[in-house]
Coordinates of C-alpha atoms in Angstrom, one line a residue:
X1 CA -113.3 7.9 34.9
X2 CA -110.9 4.7 35.1
X3 CA -108.2 7.0 36.3
X4 CA -110.3 8.3 39.1
X5 CA -111.6 4.9 40.1
X6 CA -108.0 3.5 40.1
X7 CA -106.7 6.3 42.3
X8 CA -109.4 5.5 45.0
X9 CA -108.7 1.7 44.7
X10 CA -104.9 2.3 45.3
X11 CA -105.4 4.7 48.1
X12 CA -107.8 2.3 50.0
X13 CA -105.9 -0.9 48.8
X14 CA -109.3 -2.4 47.6
X15 CA -109.2 -6.1 46.8
X16 CA -112.8 -6.9 46.3
X17 CA -115.6 -5.8 43.8
X18 CA -117.9 -5.3 46.9
X19 CA -115.5 -2.6 48.3
X20 CA -114.7 -1.1 45.1
X21 CA -118.6 -0.6 44.5
X22 CA -118.9 0.9 48.0
X23 CA -116.2 3.5 47.4
X24 CA -116.2 4.3 43.9
X25 CA -120.0 4.2 42.7
X26 CA -121.4 7.0 44.6
X27 CA -118.4 9.3 43.9
X28 CA -118.5 8.6 40.2
X29 CA -122.1 8.8 39.9
X30 CA -122.1 12.3 41.5
X31 CA -119.3 13.5 39.2
X32 CA -121.0 12.0 36.1
X33 CA -124.7 12.2 36.8
X34 CA -125.9 12.1 33.1
X35 CA -123.6 9.0 32.2
X36 CA -125.1 5.6 32.0
X37 CA -124.6 3.7 35.3
X38 CA -123.1 0.8 33.5
X39 CA -120.2 2.8 32.3
X40 CA -119.4 3.6 36.1
X41 CA -119.6 -0.1 37.0
X42 CA -117.2 -1.1 34.1
X43 CA -114.7 1.7 35.0
X44 CA -114.2 0.6 38.6
X45 CA -114.1 -3.1 37.6
X46 CA -111.5 -2.6 35.2
X47 CA -109.4 -0.3 37.8
X48 CA -109.7 -3.2 40.2
X49 CA -108.5 -5.7 37.5
X50 CA -105.5 -3.6 37.0
X51 CA -104.7 -3.1 40.6
X52 CA -105.1 -6.9 41.4
X53 CA -102.5 -7.5 38.4
X54 CA -100.2 -5.1 39.9
X55 CA -100.6 -6.8 43.4
X56 CA -99.9 -10.3 41.9
X57 CA -96.6 -9.0 40.2
X58 CA -95.7 -7.5 43.6
X59 CA -96.1 -10.7 45.4
X60 CA -94.1 -12.5 42.9
X61 CA -91.2 -10.0 43.2
X62 CA -91.2 -10.2 47.1
X63 CA -91.0 -14.2 46.7
X64 CA -87.6 -13.8 44.9
X65 CA -84.4 -14.5 46.4
X66 CA -82.7 -11.5 47.9
X67 CA -79.8 -11.3 45.3
X68 CA -82.5 -11.5 42.4
X69 CA -84.8 -8.8 44.0
X70 CA -81.7 -6.3 44.4
X71 CA -81.3 -6.6 40.6
X72 CA -84.9 -6.3 39.6
X73 CA -86.9 -3.4 40.5
X74 CA -90.4 -3.7 42.0
X75 CA -93.5 -3.5 39.6
X76 CA -94.8 0.1 39.1
X77 CA -98.2 1.0 40.1
X78 CA -100.9 0.9 37.2
X79 CA -101.6 4.0 35.5
X80 CA -104.0 5.2 32.8
X81 CA -102.3 7.0 29.8
X82 CA -104.1 7.0 26.5
X83 CA -107.1 4.6 27.1
X84 CA -108.4 3.8 23.8
X85 CA -110.8 1.0 24.9
X86 CA -114.4 1.6 25.9
X87 CA -116.2 -1.1 27.8
X88 CA -119.8 -1.8 26.5
X89 CA -122.0 -3.4 29.1
X90 CA -124.7 -5.3 27.4
X91 CA -127.2 -3.1 28.8
X92 CA -125.7 0.0 27.2
X93 CA -125.7 -0.7 23.3
X94 CA -127.9 -2.3 20.7
X95 CA -127.3 -3.6 17.2
X96 CA -129.9 -2.5 14.7
X97 CA -130.3 -3.4 11.1
X98 CA -131.7 -0.5 9.0
X99 CA -132.2 -0.3 5.3
X100 CA -129.6 -3.3 5.1
X101 CA -126.9 -1.4 7.1
X102 CA -125.9 -2.4 10.7
X103 CA -126.1 0.3 13.2
X104 CA -124.5 0.3 16.8
X105 CA -126.5 2.4 19.2
X106 CA -124.9 3.3 22.6
X107 CA -126.7 4.6 25.4
X108 CA -125.0 7.7 27.2
X109 CA -127.9 7.8 29.7
X110 CA -130.9 10.2 30.0
X111 CA -132.4 8.9 26.8
X112 CA -129.3 10.1 24.9
X113 CA -127.8 8.0 22.3
X114 CA -124.9 7.7 20.0
X115 CA -125.2 5.8 16.8
X116 CA -122.5 4.4 14.6
X117 CA -122.5 2.9 11.2
X118 CA -120.8 -0.7 11.3
X119 CA -118.9 -2.0 8.4
X120 CA -119.4 -5.6 8.7
X121 CA -117.8 -8.4 6.9
X122 CA -119.4 -11.6 5.5
X123 CA -117.7 -13.8 8.4
X124 CA -119.2 -11.4 11.0
X125 CA -122.6 -11.4 9.4
X126 CA -122.5 -15.4 9.4
X127 CA -121.5 -15.3 13.3
X128 CA -124.0 -12.8 14.4
X129 CA -127.0 -15.1 13.0
X130 CA -128.7 -16.6 15.8
X131 CA -126.0 -15.4 18.2
X132 CA -126.5 -13.7 21.7
X133 CA -124.5 -10.7 22.5
X134 CA -122.6 -10.0 25.5
X135 CA -120.3 -7.4 27.0
X136 CA -118.2 -6.0 24.2
X137 CA -115.7 -3.1 23.4
X138 CA -115.0 -0.4 21.4
X139 CA -111.3 -0.1 20.4
X140 CA -109.9 3.2 18.7
X141 CA -106.7 4.0 17.3
X142 CA -105.4 6.9 15.4
X143 CA -107.1 6.2 12.1
X144 CA -109.9 3.6 12.9
X145 CA -112.4 2.5 15.4
X146 CA -113.2 -1.2 15.9
X147 CA -116.1 -2.8 17.5
X148 CA -115.1 -6.0 19.3
X149 CA -118.3 -8.1 19.9
X150 CA -118.6 -10.9 22.4
X151 CA -121.2 -13.4 21.3
X152 CA -122.6 -16.7 22.5
X153 CA -124.2 -19.3 20.5
X154 CA -125.7 -22.7 21.1
X155 CA -124.2 -25.5 18.6
X156 CA -125.3 -28.9 18.6
X157 CA -122.3 -31.4 18.7
X158 CA -123.1 -34.8 17.1
X159 CA -121.2 -38.0 16.5
X160 CA -119.8 -38.8 13.2
X161 CA -118.7 -41.9 11.6
X162 CA -115.3 -40.6 10.0
X163 CA -112.6 -39.8 12.7
X164 CA -109.4 -37.7 12.6
X165 CA -106.6 -38.9 14.9
X166 CA -103.9 -36.5 15.9
X167 CA -100.5 -36.6 17.5
X168 CA -99.1 -33.5 18.5
X169 CA -95.2 -33.1 18.7
X170 CA -92.9 -30.5 19.1
X171 CA -92.6 -29.3 15.3
X172 CA -95.7 -31.0 13.6
X173 CA -99.2 -32.4 14.2
X174 CA -99.4 -35.9 12.7
X175 CA -102.7 -37.0 11.6
X176 CA -104.9 -40.2 10.4
X177 CA -107.8 -39.4 8.6
X178 CA -110.1 -42.4 8.4
X179 CA -113.0 -41.8 5.9
X180 CA -115.4 -44.6 6.2
X181 CA -117.8 -43.2 3.5
X182 CA -115.1 -43.6 0.8
X183 CA -113.3 -46.6 2.6
X184 CA -109.9 -45.1 2.7
X185 CA -107.5 -43.8 5.3
X186 CA -104.8 -41.0 4.7
X187 CA -101.5 -40.2 6.8
X188 CA -100.5 -36.6 6.8
X189 CA -98.5 -34.1 8.9
X190 CA -99.1 -30.3 9.5
X191 CA -95.7 -28.6 10.2
X192 CA -95.3 -25.5 12.2
X193 CA -92.2 -23.5 13.2
X194 CA -92.9 -22.9 17.0
X195 CA -89.9 -24.4 18.0
X196 CA -87.7 -22.5 15.8
X197 CA -89.4 -19.2 16.9
X198 CA -88.9 -20.1 20.4
X199 CA -85.2 -20.9 19.9
X200 CA -84.6 -17.7 18.0
X201 CA -86.2 -15.5 20.5
X202 CA -84.5 -17.2 23.4
X203 CA -81.1 -16.4 21.7
X204 CA -82.3 -12.6 21.2
X205 CA -83.1 -12.5 24.8
X206 CA -79.7 -13.9 26.1
X207 CA -78.0 -11.5 23.7
X208 CA -80.0 -8.6 25.1
X209 CA -79.2 -9.6 28.6
X210 CA -75.5 -9.8 28.0
X211 CA -74.8 -6.8 25.7
X212 CA -77.3 -4.1 27.2
X213 CA -76.1 -2.9 30.5
X214 CA -78.8 -0.3 30.8
X215 CA -81.6 -1.9 33.0
X216 CA -84.3 0.3 31.8
X217 CA -83.4 -0.1 28.0
X218 CA -82.9 -3.9 28.8
X219 CA -86.3 -4.3 30.4
X220 CA -87.9 -2.4 27.4
X221 CA -86.2 -4.5 24.7
X222 CA -87.2 -7.7 26.4
X223 CA -90.7 -6.6 26.7
X224 CA -90.8 -5.8 23.1
X225 CA -89.4 -8.9 22.0
X226 CA -91.5 -11.0 24.2
X227 CA -94.7 -9.3 23.1
X228 CA -93.5 -10.1 19.4
X229 CA -92.9 -13.7 20.2
X230 CA -96.2 -14.3 22.0
X231 CA -98.2 -12.6 19.1
X232 CA -96.2 -15.0 16.5
X233 CA -96.7 -18.1 18.5
X234 CA -100.3 -17.5 19.0
X235 CA -100.7 -16.8 15.2
X236 CA -99.2 -20.3 14.6
X237 CA -101.5 -22.1 17.1
X238 CA -104.8 -20.6 15.9
X239 CA -103.8 -21.3 12.2
X240 CA -102.9 -25.0 13.0
X241 CA -106.3 -25.3 15.0
X242 CA -108.3 -23.7 12.3
X243 CA -106.7 -25.8 9.4
X244 CA -107.4 -29.2 11.5
X245 CA -111.0 -28.1 12.2
X246 CA -111.6 -27.1 8.3
X247 CA -110.2 -30.7 7.4
X248 CA -112.7 -32.1 10.1
X249 CA -115.6 -30.1 8.8
X250 CA -114.8 -31.0 5.1
X251 CA -114.9 -34.7 5.7
X252 CA -117.4 -34.8 8.6
X253 CA -114.8 -36.3 10.9
X254 CA -114.7 -36.2 14.6
X255 CA -111.3 -35.6 16.5
X256 CA -109.6 -38.1 18.6
X257 CA -106.4 -37.0 20.6
X258 CA -104.3 -38.1 23.3
X259 CA -105.1 -37.4 26.8
X260 CA -101.9 -35.5 27.8
X261 CA -101.3 -32.4 30.1
X262 CA -98.0 -31.5 28.2
X263 CA -95.3 -33.0 26.2
X264 CA -92.8 -33.1 29.2
X265 CA -93.9 -36.6 29.9
X266 CA -91.9 -37.8 27.0
X267 CA -88.7 -36.0 27.9
X268 CA -85.4 -37.6 28.9
X269 CA -84.4 -36.7 32.5
X270 CA -81.1 -34.5 32.5
X271 CA -81.6 -33.4 28.9
X272 CA -82.1 -29.6 29.6
X273 CA -82.2 -28.6 25.8
X274 CA -84.9 -31.2 25.1
X275 CA -86.8 -30.3 28.1
X276 CA -86.8 -26.6 27.1
X277 CA -87.8 -27.7 23.5
X278 CA -90.8 -29.7 24.7
X279 CA -91.8 -27.2 27.2
X280 CA -91.6 -24.2 24.6
X281 CA -94.7 -25.6 22.8
X282 CA -97.8 -24.3 24.5
X283 CA -99.4 -27.9 24.3
X284 CA -102.4 -27.0 26.5
X285 CA -103.3 -23.9 24.7
X286 CA -103.0 -25.5 21.4
X287 CA -105.3 -28.4 22.5
X288 CA -107.8 -26.0 23.9
X289 CA -107.9 -24.2 20.6
X290 CA -108.2 -27.3 18.6
X291 CA -111.1 -28.5 20.9
X292 CA -112.8 -25.3 20.6
X293 CA -112.5 -25.1 16.7
X294 CA -113.8 -28.6 16.5
X295 CA -116.9 -28.0 18.8
X296 CA -117.7 -24.6 17.0
X297 CA -118.3 -26.7 13.8
X298 CA -120.6 -29.3 15.6
X299 CA -117.7 -31.9 15.5
X300 CA -117.3 -34.3 18.5
X301 CA -113.8 -34.5 20.3
X302 CA -112.9 -37.9 22.0
X303 CA -109.7 -38.2 24.4
X304 CA -108.1 -41.5 24.7
X305 CA -105.1 -42.9 26.7
X306 CA -101.8 -42.0 25.6
X307 CA -99.8 -44.6 27.5
X308 CA -97.3 -46.4 25.1
X309 CA -98.7 -45.2 21.8
X310 CA -95.2 -44.2 20.6
X311 CA -93.5 -47.4 21.5
X312 CA -96.1 -50.0 20.7
X313 CA -96.1 -51.9 17.4
X314 CA -99.5 -51.3 15.7
X315 CA -99.2 -54.6 13.9
X316 CA -98.2 -57.2 16.5
X317 CA -98.9 -55.1 19.8
X318 CA -95.4 -55.5 21.0
X319 CA -94.3 -52.7 23.3
X320 CA -90.7 -51.6 24.0
X321 CA -88.8 -48.5 24.3
X322 CA -86.2 -50.0 22.2
X323 CA -88.8 -50.1 19.1
X324 CA -88.2 -46.3 18.9
X325 CA -84.8 -46.1 16.8
X326 CA -84.7 -42.3 16.8
X327 CA -86.9 -39.4 16.5
X328 CA -88.2 -40.4 13.1
X329 CA -87.7 -44.0 12.9
X330 CA -89.7 -46.9 14.4
X331 CA -88.8 -50.6 14.1
X332 CA -90.4 -53.5 16.0
X333 CA -88.0 -55.8 17.8
X334 CA -90.5 -58.7 17.6
X335 CA -92.1 -58.5 14.2
X336 CA -89.6 -56.3 12.3
X337 CA -92.4 -53.8 11.2
X338 CA -90.7 -50.6 10.2
X339 CA -92.5 -47.2 10.0
X340 CA -92.1 -43.4 10.3
X341 CA -92.2 -43.1 14.0
X342 CA -94.2 -39.8 13.7
X343 CA -97.4 -41.8 12.5
X344 CA -97.1 -44.9 14.9
X345 CA -98.8 -43.0 17.5
X346 CA -101.7 -42.3 15.3
X347 CA -102.0 -45.8 14.1
X348 CA -102.2 -47.0 17.8
X349 CA -104.9 -44.3 18.5
X350 CA -106.8 -45.9 15.7
X351 CA -106.5 -49.4 17.0
X352 CA -106.1 -49.1 20.8

C-alpha cells in the first residue's frame, strides 16, 4: 500500500497532505475496500514523508558548488523494499487486559480483528498506568514482533528545596548537589566518552575517504559507520540524562543549569581543533533529554544566566579571564582562591 501511494506521490510531485489525500485515498480504498480507512491514511502520510525527505536532500545537493556536485551523485528516489513497520492509528487498536494478560486488538475493518498476546515488562506496566495512548507502531524482524507504544501522561511538576546544579563540558557533566534536608553539599562529576567517540569516528571517516576509491563502497561504509556513531552517542546521552534524573529523584532535588545554546560560545577563535571538539557534543540534545527526564519525575528545571560563571571567583566575586589558569585549574588573581576549574561554574550557579 505504501509503495502504491509513493508511486502516485512521486509521479504527481505531491507536496501537501491535502493533495496526497485527494490523489491517493480513493484509489487505495477501492483497491483495499475491506481494510480500515486509517491504514490507508497512514500509508499515504508515510509515503509523503519519504518524498519530502527526498526533496529536502535533492535541494541540498543542488545548492552545492559545481565542483562538489560533480563528485557527489544526487539522492535516489525513495523506494519500499521490505517494510517491517505497521503504523497503528489510535482508532485502529485497543489494549485489553484479560485474566491478567495484556491483549492487543487490531481492527482490520468490517468488524474483523486481529488479537496479539503482549509480553510486557514491569517498567512498561508502570508507564501504562494512567497514561493515554497515541498513534503507535508494530515493528517486525526475522524472529520477533515488537509493539512500540506512544503514550501521554499528565505529570505534576513541583518545586523542591534541594537543588542539583550542573555544568556541561565536552567530556563531563560537573555537578553540585545541595541537600538542605541534611545540611550538606557534594561536588561530583559524571564522565562520558562522547568526545573520544567523535574523534575516533572522524579518523575512520578520513581513512575511508582517502583509501577507498570506489564511490559506491565509500558511501556504503560512511553510512555504516555514521549510523554506528549516532547510535553510540545517543546511548551515552540518554544514560547521562537518566543518571542525573535518578540522582535528582533520590534526593528530591530540582535541576539548575546554564542558559546556553551550545558550547561554541566558549571556544577560542582560530582554534579549529577546539571548535570541532566543542561542536561534536550535541549540547542541545543532551539538555533536552535532561529536562525531559527531570520533568518526567516531577522535578522542576530552572535556567540561569551563564555569563562569566567560569571566570568569576566564587569567594570574592572577582571576574577575570586570567583566573582560568588552564582547562582544569582556577586561581583568583585577587584573593588567591584556587580550586578545580570544572567545579567553579557550579559554585557560581549556586551563588549568582
